[in-house]
mmCIF file of C-alpha atoms in Angstrom:
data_model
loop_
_atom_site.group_PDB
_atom_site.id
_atom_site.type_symbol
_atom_site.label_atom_id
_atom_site.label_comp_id
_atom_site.label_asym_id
_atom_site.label_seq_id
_atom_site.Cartn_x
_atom_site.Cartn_y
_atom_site.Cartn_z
ATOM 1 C CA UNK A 151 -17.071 9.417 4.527
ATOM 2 C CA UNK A 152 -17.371 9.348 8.292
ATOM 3 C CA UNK A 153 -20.739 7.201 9.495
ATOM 4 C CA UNK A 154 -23.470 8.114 11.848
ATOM 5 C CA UNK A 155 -23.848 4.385 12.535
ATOM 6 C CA UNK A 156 -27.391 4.197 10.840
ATOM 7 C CA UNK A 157 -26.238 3.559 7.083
ATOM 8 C CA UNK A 158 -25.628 7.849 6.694
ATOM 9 C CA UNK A 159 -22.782 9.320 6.695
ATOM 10 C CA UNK A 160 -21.914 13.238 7.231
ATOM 11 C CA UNK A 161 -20.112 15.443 4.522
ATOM 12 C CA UNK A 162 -16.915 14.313 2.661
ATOM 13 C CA UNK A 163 -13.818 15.215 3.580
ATOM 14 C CA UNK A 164 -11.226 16.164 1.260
ATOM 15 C CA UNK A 165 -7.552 15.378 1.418
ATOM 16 C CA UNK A 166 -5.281 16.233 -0.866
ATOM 17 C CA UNK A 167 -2.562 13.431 -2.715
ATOM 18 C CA UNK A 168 -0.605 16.375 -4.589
ATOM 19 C CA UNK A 169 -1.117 18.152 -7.569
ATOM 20 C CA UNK A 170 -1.779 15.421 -11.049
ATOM 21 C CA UNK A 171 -0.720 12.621 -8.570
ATOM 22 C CA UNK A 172 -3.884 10.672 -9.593
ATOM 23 C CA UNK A 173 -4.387 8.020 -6.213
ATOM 24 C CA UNK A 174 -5.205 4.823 -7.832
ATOM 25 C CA UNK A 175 -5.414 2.478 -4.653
ATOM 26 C CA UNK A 176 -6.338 2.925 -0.869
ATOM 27 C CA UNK A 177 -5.643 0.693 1.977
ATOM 28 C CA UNK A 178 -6.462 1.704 5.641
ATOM 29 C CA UNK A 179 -4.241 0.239 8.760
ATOM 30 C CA UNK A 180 -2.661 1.399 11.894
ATOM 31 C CA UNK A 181 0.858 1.134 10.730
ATOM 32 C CA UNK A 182 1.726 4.467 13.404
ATOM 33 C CA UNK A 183 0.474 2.066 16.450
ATOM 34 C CA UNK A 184 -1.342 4.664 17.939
ATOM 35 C CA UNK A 185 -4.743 2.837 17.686
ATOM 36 C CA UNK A 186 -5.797 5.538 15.354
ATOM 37 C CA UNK A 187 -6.859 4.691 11.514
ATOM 38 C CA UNK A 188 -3.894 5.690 9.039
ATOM 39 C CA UNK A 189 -4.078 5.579 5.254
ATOM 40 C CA UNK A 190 -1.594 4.803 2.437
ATOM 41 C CA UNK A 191 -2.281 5.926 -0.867
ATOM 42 C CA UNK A 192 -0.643 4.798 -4.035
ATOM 43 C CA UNK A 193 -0.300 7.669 -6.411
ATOM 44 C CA UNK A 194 0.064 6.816 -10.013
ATOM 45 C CA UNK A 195 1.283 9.604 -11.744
ATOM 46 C CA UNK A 196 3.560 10.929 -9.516
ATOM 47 C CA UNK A 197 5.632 6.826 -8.586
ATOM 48 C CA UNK A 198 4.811 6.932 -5.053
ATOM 49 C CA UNK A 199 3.033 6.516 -1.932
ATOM 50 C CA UNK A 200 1.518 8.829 0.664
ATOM 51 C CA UNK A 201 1.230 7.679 3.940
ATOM 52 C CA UNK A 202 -1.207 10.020 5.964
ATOM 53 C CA UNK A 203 -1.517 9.387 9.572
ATOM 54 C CA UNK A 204 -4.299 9.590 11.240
ATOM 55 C CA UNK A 205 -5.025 11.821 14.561
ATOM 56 C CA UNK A 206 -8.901 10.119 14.846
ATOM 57 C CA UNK A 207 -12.270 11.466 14.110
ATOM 58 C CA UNK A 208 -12.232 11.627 10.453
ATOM 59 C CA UNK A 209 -8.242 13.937 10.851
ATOM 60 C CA UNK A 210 -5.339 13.291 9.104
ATOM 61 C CA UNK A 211 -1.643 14.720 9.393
ATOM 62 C CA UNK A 212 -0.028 15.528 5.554
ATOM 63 C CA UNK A 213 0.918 12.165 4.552
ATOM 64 C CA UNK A 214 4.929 11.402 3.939
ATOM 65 C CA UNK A 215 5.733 9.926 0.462
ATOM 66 C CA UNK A 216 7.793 7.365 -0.220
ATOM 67 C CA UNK A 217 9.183 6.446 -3.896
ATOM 68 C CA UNK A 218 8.283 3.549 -5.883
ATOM 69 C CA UNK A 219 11.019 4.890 -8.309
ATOM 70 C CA UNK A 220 10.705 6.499 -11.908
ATOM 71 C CA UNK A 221 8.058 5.494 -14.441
ATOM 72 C CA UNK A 222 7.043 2.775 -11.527
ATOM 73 C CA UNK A 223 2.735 3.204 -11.605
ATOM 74 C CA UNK A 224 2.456 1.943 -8.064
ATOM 75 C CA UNK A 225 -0.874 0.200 -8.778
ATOM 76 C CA UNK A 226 -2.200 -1.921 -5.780
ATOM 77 C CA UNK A 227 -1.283 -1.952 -2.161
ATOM 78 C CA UNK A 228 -1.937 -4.403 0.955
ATOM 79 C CA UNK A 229 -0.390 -3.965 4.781
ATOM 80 C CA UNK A 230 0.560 -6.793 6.859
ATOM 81 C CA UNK A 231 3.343 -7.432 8.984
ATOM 82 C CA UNK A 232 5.529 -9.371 6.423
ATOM 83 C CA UNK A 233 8.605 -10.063 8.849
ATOM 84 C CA UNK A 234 6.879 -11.105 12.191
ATOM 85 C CA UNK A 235 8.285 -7.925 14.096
ATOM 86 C CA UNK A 236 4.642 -6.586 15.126
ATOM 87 C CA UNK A 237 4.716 -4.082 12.777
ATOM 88 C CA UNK A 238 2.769 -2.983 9.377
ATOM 89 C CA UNK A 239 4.410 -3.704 6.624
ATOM 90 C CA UNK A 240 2.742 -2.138 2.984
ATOM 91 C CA UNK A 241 3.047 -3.784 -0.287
ATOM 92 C CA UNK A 242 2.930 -2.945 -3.449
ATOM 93 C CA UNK A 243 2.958 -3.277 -6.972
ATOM 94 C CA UNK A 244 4.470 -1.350 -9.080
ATOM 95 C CA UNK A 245 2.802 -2.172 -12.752
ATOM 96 C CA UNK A 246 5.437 -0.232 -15.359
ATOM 97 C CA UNK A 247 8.545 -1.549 -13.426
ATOM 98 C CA UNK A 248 7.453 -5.143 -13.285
ATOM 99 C CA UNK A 249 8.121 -5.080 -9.749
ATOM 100 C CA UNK A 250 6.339 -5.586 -6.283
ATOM 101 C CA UNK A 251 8.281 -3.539 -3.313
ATOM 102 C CA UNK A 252 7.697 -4.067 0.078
ATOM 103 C CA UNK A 253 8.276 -1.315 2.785
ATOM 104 C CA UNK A 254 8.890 -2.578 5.974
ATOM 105 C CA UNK A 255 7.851 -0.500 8.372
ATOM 106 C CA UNK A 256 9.656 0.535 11.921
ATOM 107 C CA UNK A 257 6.428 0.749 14.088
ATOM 108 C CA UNK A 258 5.863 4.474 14.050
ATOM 109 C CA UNK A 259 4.420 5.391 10.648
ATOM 110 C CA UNK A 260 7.834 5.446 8.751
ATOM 111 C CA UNK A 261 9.217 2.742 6.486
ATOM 112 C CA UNK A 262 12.275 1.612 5.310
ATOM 113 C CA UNK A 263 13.593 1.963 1.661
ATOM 114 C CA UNK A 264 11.923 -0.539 0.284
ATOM 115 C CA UNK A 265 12.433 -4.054 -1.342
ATOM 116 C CA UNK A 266 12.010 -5.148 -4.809
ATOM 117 C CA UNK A 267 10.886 -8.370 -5.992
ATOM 118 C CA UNK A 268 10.890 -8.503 -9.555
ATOM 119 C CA UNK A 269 8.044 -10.644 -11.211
ATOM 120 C CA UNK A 270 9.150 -11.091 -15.122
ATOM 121 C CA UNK A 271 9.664 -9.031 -18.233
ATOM 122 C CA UNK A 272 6.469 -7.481 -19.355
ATOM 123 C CA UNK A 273 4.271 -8.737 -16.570
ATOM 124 C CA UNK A 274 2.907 -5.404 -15.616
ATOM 125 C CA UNK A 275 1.547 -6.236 -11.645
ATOM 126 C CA UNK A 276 -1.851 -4.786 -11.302
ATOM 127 C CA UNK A 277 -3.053 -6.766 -7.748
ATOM 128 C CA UNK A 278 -1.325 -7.760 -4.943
ATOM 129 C CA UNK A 279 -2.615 -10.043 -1.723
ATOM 130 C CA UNK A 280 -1.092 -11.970 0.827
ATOM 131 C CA UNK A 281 -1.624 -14.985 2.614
ATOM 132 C CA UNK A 282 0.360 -18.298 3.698
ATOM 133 C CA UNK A 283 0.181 -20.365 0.342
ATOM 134 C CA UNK A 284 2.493 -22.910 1.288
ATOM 135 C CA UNK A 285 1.495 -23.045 5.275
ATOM 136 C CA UNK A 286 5.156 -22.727 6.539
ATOM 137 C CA UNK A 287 3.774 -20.106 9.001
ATOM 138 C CA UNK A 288 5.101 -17.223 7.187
ATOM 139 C CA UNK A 289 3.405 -14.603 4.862
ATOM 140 C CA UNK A 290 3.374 -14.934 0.906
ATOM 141 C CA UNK A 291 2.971 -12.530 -1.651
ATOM 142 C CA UNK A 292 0.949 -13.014 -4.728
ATOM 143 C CA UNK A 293 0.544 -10.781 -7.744
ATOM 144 C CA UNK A 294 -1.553 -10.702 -10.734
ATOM 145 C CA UNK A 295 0.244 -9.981 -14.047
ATOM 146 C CA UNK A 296 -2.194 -8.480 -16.404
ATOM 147 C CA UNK A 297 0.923 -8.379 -19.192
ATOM 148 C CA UNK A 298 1.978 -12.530 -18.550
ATOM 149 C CA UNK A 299 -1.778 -13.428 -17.534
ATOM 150 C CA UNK A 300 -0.985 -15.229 -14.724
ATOM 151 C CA UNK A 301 -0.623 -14.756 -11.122
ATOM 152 C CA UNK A 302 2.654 -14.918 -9.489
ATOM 153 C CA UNK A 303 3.109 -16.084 -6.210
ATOM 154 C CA UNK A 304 6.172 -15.192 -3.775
ATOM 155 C CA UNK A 305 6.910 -17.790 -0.765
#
């Protein structure tokens, strides 16, 4: 919903993530560095992610999907720049392959094929967050395991 700036906002627009894709999580960041709002989408049903870019006021190109491989239910997702290269990294979790990939991303809305970190048999990710845990000056991943009931933490 796009804001007047008084607490009202006009009509919805509606973008489409595919046909039975079923979005489950939303983050929003610049990861095009165009100083325009961009959106990655974590589609459930159909193991991937759709990165729309945005071209500003409330428009968005059709986003480019990126596998989070077969039978994967990407779940949650979080951007930050992971590797200290100024650009927007996105993570996520991926809760039927027991997995959290990382897509590092080249600066201009496209990402690499991803990275998996694998977080235990059965542990079924369903959050992810980041943050410097161990204050080493470098970004950590942590994950809650609804399957293991714990949270995992990656330094």
């Amino acid at each position: 919903l796009l804001g007047y700036g008084d607490g009202n906002f006009k009509n919805p627009m509606i973008y489409s993530t595919g046909l039975d894709s079923r979005p489950y999580s939303i983050v929003v960041d610049d990861v095009s560095r165009d100083d325009r709002s961009d959106i990655v989408v974590t589609n459930s049903n159909t193991h991937n992610i759709d990165v729309p870019l945005g071209y500003g006021k409330g428009s968005f190109s059709i986003g480019a999907l990126y596998s989070t491989g077969e039978s994967s239910f990407p779940y949650s997702v979080t951007i930050h720049d992971l590797n200290k290269d100024n650009q927007a990294d996105v993570i996520v979790t991926n809760s039927d392959t027991n997995n959290v990939f990382a897509f590092y991303g080249y600066g201009n809305g496209t990402f690499a094929e991803p990275l998996s970190y694998f977080m235990g048999y059965e542990s079924h990710p369903s959050s992810v967050v980041i943050s410097d845990f161990d204050e080493n000056g470098w970004i950590d991943i942590a994950a809650a395991n609804y399957g293991t009931d714990n949270v995992e933490i990656l330094f």
